[in-house]
Coordinates of C-alpha atoms and ligand atoms in Angstrom, one line a residue:
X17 CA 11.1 8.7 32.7
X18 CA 8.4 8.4 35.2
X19 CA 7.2 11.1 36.9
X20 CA 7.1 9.9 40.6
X21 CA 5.2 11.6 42.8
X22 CA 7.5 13.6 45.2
X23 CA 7.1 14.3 48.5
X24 CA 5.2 17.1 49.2
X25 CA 5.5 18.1 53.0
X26 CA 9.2 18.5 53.3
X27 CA 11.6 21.3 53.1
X28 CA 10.0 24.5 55.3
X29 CA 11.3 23.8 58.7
X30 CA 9.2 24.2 61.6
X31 CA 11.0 24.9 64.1
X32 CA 9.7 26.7 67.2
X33 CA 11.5 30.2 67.4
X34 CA 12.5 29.5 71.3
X35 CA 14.9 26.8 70.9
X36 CA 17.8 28.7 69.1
X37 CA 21.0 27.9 70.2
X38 CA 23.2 30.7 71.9
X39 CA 25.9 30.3 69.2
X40 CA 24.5 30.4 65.6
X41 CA 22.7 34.2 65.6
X42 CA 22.7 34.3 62.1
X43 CA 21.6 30.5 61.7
X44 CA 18.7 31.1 64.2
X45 CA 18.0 34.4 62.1
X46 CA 18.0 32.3 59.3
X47 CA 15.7 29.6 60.5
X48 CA 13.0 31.9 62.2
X49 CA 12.7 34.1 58.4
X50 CA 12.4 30.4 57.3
X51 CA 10.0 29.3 60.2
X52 CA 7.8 32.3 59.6
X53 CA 7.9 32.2 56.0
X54 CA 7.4 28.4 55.6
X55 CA 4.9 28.6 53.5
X56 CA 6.7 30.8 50.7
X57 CA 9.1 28.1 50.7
X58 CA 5.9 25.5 50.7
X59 CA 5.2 27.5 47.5
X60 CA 8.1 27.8 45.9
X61 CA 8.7 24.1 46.1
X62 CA 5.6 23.0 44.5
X63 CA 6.4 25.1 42.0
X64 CA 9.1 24.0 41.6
X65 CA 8.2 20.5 41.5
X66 CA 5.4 21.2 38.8
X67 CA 7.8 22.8 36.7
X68 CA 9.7 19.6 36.8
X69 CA 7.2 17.2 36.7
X70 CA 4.6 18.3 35.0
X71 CA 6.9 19.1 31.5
X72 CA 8.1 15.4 32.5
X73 CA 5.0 14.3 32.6
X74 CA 3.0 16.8 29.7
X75 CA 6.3 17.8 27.1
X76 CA 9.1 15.0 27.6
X77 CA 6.6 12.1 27.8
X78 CA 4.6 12.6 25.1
X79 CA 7.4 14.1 22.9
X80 CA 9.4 10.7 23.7
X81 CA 6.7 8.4 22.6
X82 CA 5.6 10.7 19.9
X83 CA 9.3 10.6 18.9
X84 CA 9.5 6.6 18.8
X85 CA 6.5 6.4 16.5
X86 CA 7.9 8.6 14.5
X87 CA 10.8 6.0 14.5
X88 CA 8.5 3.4 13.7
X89 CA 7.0 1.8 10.9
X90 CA 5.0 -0.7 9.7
X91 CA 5.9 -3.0 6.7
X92 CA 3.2 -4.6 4.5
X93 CA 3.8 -8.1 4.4
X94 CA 0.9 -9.0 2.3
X95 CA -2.5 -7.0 0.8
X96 CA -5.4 -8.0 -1.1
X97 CA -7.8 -5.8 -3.5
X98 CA -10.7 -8.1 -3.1
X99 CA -14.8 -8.3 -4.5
X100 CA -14.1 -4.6 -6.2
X101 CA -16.6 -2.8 -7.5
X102 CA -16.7 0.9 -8.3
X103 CA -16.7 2.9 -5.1
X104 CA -15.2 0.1 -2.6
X105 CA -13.5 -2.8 -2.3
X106 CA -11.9 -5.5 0.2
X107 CA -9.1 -4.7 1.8
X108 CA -6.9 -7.9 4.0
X109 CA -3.6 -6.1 5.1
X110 CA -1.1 -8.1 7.2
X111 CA 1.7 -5.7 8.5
X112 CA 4.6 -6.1 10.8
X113 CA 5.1 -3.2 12.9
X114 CA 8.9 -2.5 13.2
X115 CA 10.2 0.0 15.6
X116 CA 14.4 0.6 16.8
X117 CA 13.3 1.8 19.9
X118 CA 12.4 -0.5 22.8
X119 CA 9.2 1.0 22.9
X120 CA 6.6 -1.3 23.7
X121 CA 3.2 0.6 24.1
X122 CA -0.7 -0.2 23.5
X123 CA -1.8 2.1 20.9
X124 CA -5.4 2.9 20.6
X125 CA -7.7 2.0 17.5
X126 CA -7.2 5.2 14.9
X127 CA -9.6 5.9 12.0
X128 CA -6.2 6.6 9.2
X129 CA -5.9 8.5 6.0
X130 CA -4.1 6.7 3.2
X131 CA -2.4 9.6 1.2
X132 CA 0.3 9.3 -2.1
X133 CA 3.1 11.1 -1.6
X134 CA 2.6 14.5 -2.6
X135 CA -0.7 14.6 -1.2
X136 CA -3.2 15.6 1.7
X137 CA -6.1 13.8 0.1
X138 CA -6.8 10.8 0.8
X139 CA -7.5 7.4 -1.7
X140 CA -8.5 5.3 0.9
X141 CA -9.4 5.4 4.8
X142 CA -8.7 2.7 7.5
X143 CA -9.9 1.3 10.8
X144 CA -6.9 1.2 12.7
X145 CA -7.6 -1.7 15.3
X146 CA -5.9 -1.3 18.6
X147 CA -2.1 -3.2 18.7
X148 CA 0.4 -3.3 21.4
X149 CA 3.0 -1.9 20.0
X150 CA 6.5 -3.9 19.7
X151 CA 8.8 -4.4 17.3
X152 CA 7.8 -7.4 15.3
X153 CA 3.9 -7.4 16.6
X154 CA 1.8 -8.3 13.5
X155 CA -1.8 -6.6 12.7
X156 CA -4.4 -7.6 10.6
X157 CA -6.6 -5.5 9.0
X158 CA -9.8 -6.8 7.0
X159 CA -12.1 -4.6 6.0
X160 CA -14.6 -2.7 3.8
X161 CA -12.8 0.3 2.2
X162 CA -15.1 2.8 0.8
X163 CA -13.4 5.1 -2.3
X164 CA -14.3 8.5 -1.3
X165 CA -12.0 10.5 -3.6
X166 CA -12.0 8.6 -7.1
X167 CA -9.1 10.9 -8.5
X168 CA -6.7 9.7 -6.0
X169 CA -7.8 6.0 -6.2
X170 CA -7.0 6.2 -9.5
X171 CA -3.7 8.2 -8.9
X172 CA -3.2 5.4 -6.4
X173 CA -4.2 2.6 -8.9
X174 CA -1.6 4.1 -11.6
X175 CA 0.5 4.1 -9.2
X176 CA 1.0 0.8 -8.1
X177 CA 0.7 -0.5 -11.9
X178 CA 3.3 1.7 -12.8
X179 CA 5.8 1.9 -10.4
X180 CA 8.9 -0.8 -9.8
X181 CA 8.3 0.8 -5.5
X182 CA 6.2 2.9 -4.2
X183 CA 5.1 5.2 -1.2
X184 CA 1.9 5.4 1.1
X185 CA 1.7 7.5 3.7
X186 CA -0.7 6.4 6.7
X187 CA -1.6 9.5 8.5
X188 CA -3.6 9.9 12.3
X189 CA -3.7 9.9 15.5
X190 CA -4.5 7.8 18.8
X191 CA -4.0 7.5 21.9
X192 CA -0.7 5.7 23.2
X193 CA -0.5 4.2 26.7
X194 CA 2.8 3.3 28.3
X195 CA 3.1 1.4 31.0
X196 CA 1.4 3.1 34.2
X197 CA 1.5 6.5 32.7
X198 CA -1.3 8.0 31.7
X199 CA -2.7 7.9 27.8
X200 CA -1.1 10.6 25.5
X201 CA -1.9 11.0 22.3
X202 CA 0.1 10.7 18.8
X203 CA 0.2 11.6 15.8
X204 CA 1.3 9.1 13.1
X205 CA 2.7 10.3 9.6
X206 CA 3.8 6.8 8.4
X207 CA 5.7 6.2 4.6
X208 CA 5.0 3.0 3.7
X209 CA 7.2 1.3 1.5
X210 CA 5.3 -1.3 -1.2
X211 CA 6.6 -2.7 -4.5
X212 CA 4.4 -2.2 -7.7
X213 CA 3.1 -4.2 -10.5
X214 CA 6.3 -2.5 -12.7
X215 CA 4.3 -1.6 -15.4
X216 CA 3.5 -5.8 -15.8
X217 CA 7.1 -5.8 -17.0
X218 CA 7.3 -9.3 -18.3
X219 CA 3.7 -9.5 -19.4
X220 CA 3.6 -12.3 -22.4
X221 CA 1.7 -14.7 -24.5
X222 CA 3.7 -17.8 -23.9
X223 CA 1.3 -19.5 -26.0
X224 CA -1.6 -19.4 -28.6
X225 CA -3.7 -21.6 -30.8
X226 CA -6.3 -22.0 -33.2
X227 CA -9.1 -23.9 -31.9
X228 CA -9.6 -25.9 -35.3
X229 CA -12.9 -28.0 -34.5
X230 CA -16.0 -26.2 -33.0
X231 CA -16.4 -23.5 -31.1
X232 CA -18.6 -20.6 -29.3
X233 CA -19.1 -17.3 -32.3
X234 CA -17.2 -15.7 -29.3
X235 CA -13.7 -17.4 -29.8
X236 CA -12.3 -18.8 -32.3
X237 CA -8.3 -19.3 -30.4
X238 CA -7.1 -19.7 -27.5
X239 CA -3.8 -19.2 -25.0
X240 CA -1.6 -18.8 -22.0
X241 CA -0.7 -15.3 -20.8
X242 CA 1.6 -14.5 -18.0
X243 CA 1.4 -11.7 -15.9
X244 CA 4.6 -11.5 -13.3
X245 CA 3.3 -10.1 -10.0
X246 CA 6.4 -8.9 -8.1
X247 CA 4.7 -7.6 -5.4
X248 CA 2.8 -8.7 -2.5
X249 CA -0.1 -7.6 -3.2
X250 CA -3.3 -9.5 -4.7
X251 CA -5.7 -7.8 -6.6
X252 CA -9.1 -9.8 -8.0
X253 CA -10.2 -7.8 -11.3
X254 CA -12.8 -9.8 -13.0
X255 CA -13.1 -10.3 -16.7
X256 CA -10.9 -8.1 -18.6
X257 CA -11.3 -7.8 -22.4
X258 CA -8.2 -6.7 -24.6
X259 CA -8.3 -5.3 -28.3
X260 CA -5.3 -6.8 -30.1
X261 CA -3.8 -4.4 -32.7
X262 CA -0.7 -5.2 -34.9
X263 CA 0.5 -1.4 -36.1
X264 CA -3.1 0.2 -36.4
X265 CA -4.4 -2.7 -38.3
X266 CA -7.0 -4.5 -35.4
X267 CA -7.1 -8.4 -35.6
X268 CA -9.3 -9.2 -32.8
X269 CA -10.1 -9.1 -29.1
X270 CA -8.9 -11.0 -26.1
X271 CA -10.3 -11.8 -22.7
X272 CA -9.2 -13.0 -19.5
X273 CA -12.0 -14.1 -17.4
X274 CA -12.4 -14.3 -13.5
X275 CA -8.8 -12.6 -12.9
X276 CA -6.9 -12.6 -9.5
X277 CA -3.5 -11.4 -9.8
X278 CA -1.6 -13.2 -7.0
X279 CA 2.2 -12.5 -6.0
X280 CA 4.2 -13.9 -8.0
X281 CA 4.2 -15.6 -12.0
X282 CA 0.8 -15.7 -12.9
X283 CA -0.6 -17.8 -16.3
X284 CA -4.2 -16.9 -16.9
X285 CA -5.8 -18.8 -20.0
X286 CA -6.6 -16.3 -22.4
X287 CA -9.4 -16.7 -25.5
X288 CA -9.3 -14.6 -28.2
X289 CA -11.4 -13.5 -31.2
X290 CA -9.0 -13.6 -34.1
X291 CA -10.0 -11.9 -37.7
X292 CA -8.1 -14.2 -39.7
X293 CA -8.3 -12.2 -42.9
X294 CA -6.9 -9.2 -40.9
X295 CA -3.8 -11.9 -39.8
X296 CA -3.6 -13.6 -43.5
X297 CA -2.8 -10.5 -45.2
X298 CA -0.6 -8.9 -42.3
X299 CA 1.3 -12.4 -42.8
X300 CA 1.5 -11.8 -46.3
X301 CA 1.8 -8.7 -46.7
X302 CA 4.1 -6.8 -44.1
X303 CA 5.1 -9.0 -41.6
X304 CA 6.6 -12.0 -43.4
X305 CA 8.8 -13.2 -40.5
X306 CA 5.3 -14.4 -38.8
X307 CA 6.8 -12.3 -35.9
X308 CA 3.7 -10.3 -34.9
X309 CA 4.2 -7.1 -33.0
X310 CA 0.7 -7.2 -31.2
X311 CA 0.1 -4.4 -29.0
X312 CA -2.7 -5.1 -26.3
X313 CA -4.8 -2.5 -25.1
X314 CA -7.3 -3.1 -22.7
X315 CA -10.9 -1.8 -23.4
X316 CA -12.4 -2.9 -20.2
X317 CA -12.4 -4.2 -16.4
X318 CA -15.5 -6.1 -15.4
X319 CA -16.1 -7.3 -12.1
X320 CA -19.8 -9.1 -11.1
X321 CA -21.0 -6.6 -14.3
X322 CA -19.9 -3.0 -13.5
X323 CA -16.9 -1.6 -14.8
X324 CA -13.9 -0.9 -12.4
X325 CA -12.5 2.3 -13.5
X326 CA -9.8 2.6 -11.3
X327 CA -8.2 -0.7 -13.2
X328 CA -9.3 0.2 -16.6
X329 CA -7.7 3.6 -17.3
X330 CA -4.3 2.9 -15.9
X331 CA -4.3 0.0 -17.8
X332 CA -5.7 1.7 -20.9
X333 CA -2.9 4.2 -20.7
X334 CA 0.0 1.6 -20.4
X335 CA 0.2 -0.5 -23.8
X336 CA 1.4 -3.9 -23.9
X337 CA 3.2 -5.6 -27.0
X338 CA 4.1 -8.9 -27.7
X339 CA 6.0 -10.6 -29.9
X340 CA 3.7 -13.8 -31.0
X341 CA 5.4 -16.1 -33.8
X342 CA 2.2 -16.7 -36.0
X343 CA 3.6 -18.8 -38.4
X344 CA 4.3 -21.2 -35.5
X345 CA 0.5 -21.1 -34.4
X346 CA -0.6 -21.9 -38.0
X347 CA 2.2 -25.3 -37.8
X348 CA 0.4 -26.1 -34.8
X349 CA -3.1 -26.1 -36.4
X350 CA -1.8 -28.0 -39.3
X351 CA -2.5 -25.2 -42.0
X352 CA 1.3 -24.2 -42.6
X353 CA 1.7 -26.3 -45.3
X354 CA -1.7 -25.7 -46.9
X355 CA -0.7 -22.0 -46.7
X356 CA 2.8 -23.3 -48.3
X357 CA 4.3 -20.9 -45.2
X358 CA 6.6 -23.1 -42.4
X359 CA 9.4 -22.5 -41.0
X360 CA 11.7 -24.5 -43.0
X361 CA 10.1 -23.2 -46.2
X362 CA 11.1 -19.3 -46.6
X363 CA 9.7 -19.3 -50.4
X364 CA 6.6 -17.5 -50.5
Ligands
NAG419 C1 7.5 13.6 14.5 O1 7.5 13.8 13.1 C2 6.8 15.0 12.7 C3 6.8 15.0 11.2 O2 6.2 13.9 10.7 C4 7.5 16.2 13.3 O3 6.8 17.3 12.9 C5 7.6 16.1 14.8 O4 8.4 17.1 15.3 C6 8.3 14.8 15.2 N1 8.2 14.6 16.6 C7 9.2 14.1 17.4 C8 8.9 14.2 18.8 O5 10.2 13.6 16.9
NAG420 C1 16.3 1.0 12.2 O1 17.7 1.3 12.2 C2 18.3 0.8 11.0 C3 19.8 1.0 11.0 O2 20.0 2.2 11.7 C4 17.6 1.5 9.8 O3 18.2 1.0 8.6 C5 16.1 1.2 9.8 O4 15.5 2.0 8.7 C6 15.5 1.6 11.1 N1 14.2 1.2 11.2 C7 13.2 2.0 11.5 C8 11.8 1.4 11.5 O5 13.3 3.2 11.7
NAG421 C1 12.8 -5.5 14.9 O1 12.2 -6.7 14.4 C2 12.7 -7.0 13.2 C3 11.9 -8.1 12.6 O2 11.3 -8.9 13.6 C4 14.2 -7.5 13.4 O3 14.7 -7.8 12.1 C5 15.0 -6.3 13.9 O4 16.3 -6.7 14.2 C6 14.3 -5.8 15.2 N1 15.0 -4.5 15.6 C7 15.3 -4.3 16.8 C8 16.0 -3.0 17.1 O5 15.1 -5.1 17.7
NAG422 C1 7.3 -15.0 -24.5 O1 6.9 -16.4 -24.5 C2 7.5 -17.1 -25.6 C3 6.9 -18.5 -25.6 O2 7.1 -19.1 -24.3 C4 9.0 -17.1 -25.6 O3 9.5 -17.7 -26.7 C5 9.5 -15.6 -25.6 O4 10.9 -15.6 -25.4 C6 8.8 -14.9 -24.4 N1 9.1 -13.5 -24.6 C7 9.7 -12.8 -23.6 C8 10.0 -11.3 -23.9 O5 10.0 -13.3 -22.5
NAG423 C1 -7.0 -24.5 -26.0 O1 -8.2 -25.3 -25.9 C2 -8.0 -26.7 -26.2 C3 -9.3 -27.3 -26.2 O2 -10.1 -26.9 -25.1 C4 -7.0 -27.3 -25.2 O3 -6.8 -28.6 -25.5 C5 -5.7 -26.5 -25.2 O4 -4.8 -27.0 -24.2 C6 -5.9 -25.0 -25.1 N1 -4.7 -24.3 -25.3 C7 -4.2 -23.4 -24.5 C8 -2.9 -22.8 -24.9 O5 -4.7 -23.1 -23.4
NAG424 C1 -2.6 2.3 -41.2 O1 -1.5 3.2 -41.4 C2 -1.1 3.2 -42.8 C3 0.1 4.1 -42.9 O2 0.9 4.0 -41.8 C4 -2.2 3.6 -43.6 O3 -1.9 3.6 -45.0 C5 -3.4 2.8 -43.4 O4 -4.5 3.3 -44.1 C6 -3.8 2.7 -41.9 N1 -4.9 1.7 -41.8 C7 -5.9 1.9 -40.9 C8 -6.9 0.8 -40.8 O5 -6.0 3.0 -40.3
NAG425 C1 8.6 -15.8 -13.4 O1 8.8 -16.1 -14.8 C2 10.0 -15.5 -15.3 C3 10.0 -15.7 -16.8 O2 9.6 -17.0 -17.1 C4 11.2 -16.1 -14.5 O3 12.4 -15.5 -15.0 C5 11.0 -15.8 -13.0 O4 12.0 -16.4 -12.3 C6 9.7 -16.3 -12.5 N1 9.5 -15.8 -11.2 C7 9.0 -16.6 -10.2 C8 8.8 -16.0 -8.9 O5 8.7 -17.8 -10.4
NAG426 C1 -11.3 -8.4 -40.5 O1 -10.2 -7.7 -41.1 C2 -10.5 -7.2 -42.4 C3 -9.2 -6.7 -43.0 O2 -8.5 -5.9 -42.1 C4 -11.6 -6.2 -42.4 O3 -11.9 -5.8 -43.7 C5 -12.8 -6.9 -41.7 O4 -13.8 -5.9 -41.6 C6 -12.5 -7.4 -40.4 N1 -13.6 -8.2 -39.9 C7 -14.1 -7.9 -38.7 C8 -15.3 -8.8 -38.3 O5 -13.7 -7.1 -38.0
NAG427 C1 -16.9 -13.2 -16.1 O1 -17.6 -13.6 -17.2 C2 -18.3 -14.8 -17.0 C3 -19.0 -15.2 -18.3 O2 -19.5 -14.1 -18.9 C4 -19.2 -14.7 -15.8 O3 -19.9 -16.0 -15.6 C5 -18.5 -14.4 -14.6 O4 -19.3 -14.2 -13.5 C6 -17.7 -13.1 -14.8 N1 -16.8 -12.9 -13.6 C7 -16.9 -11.8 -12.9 C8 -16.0 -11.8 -11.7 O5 -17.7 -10.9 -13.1
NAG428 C1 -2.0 1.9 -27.7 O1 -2.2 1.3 -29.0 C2 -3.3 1.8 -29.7 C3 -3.3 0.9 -31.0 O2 -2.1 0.6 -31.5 C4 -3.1 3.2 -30.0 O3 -4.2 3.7 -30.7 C5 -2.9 4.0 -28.7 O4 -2.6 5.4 -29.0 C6 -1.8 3.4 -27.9 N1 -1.8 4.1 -26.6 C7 -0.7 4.4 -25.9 C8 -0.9 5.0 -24.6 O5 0.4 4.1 -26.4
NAG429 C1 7.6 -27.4 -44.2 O1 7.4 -27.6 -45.6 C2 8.3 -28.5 -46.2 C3 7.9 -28.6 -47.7 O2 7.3 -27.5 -48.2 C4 8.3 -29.8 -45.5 O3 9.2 -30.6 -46.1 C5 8.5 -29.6 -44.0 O4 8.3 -30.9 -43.4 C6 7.5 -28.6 -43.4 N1 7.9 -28.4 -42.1 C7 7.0 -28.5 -41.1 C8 7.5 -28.2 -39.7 O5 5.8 -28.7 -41.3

C-alpha cells in the first residue's frame, strides 16, 4: 500500500529531430509530435501519477486504516468507580485492544465521548492516552472523570445495575500513523461490550442476629449480606442505609458501611435497627412460618458525607426481598423458648 514515489523524468522522449532513420516515416512522425510535445506528455504523466498516488495515499490509505479500526475493539478487562462523589469520580480502566487485522499502528492520544447506546450525549468523557496499536496491546487509563451530563450518568448507572450485559460506545477521533506514511486521522465509534450487576441477582442475608448484651441506640442486630458481583467492574459506594419493610409494615433500617463492591461474591457485615414490636406481632400475627418476606429499599448512598445520586435512585427503583427465617434468629438469641415459638414446637 505504500505510495512510492515514482519517477518523474521519464517517458517524453527527447530525441533530436535529425537522427530519424530512412525507414520508419511514420515512427519518426511519431517521435518528433512526441519530441515537440514532450512536455504534454510530461503533463499528462504527472497527472496521471497524482491520480494514482495521491487517492493511494489521501482515499485508500486512510479508508484502509480507518477500516481496521473500525474492525477493532477494545475489551474491558477490569474498571473501577473509585472516591465518588456527586459530579466525578475515579476511573482505573485496563483494556485489551483486540483487532483481526494485522494492523499495527501508533494511535495518537484522543479526548473520547462515552455514549449508551441510543445516544449522542455523553455520561462520561476520557483521556485517551497514546497506544501502539496491536492486537493484544493493553492500556491503562486512570483518571479523574468529571460527570457533565447527570441524566445520562444516571441512565448509565441504571444501566449497569440492571442489566445481565451491556453496551458503551467510545466515540472520537485521532490521529493514526503507520509505518513511514504520514499521520491520518480516524474516527473511532467503538461498542463496548461490559457485563452488569444483573439487577444484584442473588443479593441475600445469609445471616442475622440479635445482639442480646449492649449496644450503640443505633443497632440493636446484626448480619452478613452478600452481594454477587458478576462483573468486572468495582465500584466504592460508601455507607448505604436500607429501610426494611415486610408487606408495608416497616421494622427497621439497615446499613452497610464503607462499601466497595469488588468482582465477584461479596459479604459486607450489615447492622440493623430492628423494631421488635413491629417483628413480634408480624410473627404472631401473619407470618407464622417465621419466613419473613423483607423487601429492602435503599434510602440513601453516602460517600465522605454527600449523597451519590447516581447510586441511590437506581437502586431505589430496584427492590430487593429476602426471605429471612426469624424464628431461627430468635433460637439463636436464646428467646424461642421464652416466646414458646421453635422450630420443633408448631403450637402457638
Ligand atoms: C467505519 O465505520 C463507520 C460507522 O461507524 C462507517 O460510517 C464508515 O464508513 C466505516 N469506514 C470504513 C472505511 O469501513
Ligand atoms: C474477529 O473475528 C472473529 C471471527 O471472525 C469475530 O468473532 C470477532 O468478533 C472479530 N473480532 C473483532 C475485534 O472484530
Ligand atoms: C488477537 O489477540 C487475542 C488475545 O490476545 C487472541 O485471542 C486472538 O486470537 C488474536 N487475533 C488475531 C487475529 O491474531
Ligand atoms: C439466603 O441465605 C440463606 C442462609 O445462608 C440460605 O438458607 C438461603 O437459601 C439463601 N437464599 C437464596 C435465595 O439463596
Ligand atoms: C454480630 O456481632 C457479634 C458481636 O460483635 C459477633 O460476635 C457476631 O459474629 C456478629 N454476627 C454477624 C452475623 O456478623
Ligand atoms: C397495610 O395494608 C393493610 C391492607 O393490606 C392495611 O390494613 C394496613 O392498615 C396497612 N398498614 C400500614 C401501616 O399502612
Ligand atoms: C457466589 O455465591 C453463589 C451462592 O452462594 C455461588 O453459587 C457462586 O458460585 C459464587 N460465585 C463465586 C464466584 O464464588
Ligand atoms: C415499631 O412498630 C410498631 C408497630 O408497627 C409501631 O407502632 C412503632 O411506632 C414502631 N416504633 C418505631 C420506633 O418505629
Ligand atoms: C461511613 O460512616 C462511618 C461512620 O459514620 C464514617 O466513619 C465513614 O467515614 C463513612 N464512610 C464513608 C466512605 O463516607
Ligand atoms: C419497594 O417497596 C416499598 C415498600 O414495600 C414500596 O413502597 C415501593 O413502592 C416499592 N418500590 C418498587 C419500585 O417496587
Ligand atoms: C423447642 O421447644 C421444645 C419444647 O417446647 C424443646 O423440647 C426443644 O428442645 C426446643 N428446640 C430448640 C431448638 O430449642
Amino acid at each position: 500500500m505504500a505510495p512510492e514515489e515514482e519517477p518523474q523524468e521519464k517517458p517524453a522522449t527527447l530525441e533530436e529531430e535529425g537522427n530519424v532513420p530512412a525507414d520508419g516515416r511514420k515512427r519518426a512522425k511519431v517521435k518528433r509530435h512526441c519530441g515537440r510535445f514532450w512536455w504534454i506528455y510530461a503533463i499528462v504523466f504527472v497527472i496521471v501519477v497524482l491520480v494514482v498516488v495521491l487517492p493511494v495515499v489521501y482515499v485508500a490509505y486512510p479508508n484502509m486504516a480507518q477500516s481496521a479500526i473500525n474492525k477493532s475493539t477494545l475489551m474491558v478487562t477490569s474498571q473501577s468507580l473509585l472516591d465518588p462523589a456527586p459530579d466525578h469520580f475515579h476511573l482505573d480502566l485496563d483494556s485489551v485492544f483486540l483487532s483481526n487485522s494485522s494492523l499495527h499502528a501508533k494511535l495518537d492520544a484522543f479526548e473520547a465521548d462515552l455514549c449508551l447506546e441510543d445516544s449522542d450525549i455523553p455520561f462520561a468523557q476520557l483521556s485517551i492516552p497514546p497506544i501502539d496499536a496491536a492486537n493484544g496491546t493493553h492500556e491503562s487509563v486512570s483518571q479523574e472523570v468529571q460527570i457533565k451530563n447527570k441524566d445520562q450518568f444516571y441512565a448509565y448507572a441504571q444501566t449497569q445495575l440492571l442489566s445481565e450485559e451491556y453496551n458503551v460506545y467510545l466515540k472520537g477521533k485521532g490521529g493514526l500513523k503507520y509505518g513511514k506514511l504520514q499521520k491520518t486521522t480516524v474516527k473511532y465509534n467503538d461498542k463496548i461490550t461490559l457485563k452488569g450487576l444483573n439487577g444484584l441477582k442473588g443479593f441475600n442475608v445469609t445471616d442475622f442476629e440479635l445482639i442480646m448484651g449492649s449496644h450503640p441506640a443505633s443497632y440493636n442486630s446484626n448480619g452478613t449480606v452478600l452481594i454477587p458481583n458478576p462483573s468486572v467492574s468495582t465500584y466504592e459506594m460508601g455507607n448505604m442505609t436500607m429501610d426494611m419493610y415486610v408487606g408495608n409494615v416497616s421494622i427497621g433500617t439497615s446499613t452497610l458501611d464503607n462499601v466497595v463492591l469488588r468482582p465477584g461474591n461479596n459479604t459486607l457485615p450489615l447492622l440493623a435497627l430492628t423494631n421488635q414490636t413491629a417483628v413480634g406481632l408480624l410473627l404472631f400475627t401473619k407470618y407464622k412460618s417465621g419466613i419473613f418476606p423483607i423487601d429492602i429499599v435503599c434510602r440513601s448512598v453516602i460517600y465522605n458525607g454527600q449523597h451519590l445520586p447516581y447510586y441511590e435512585r437506581p437502586l431505589q427503583a430496584k427492590n430487593l426481598t429476602v426471605q429471612l427465617n426469624v424464628i431461627e434468629v430468635l433460637e439463636k438469641a436464646g428467646l424461642a423458648q421464652a416466646l414458646g415459638i421453635n422450630t420443633t414446637t408448631s403450637a402457638r
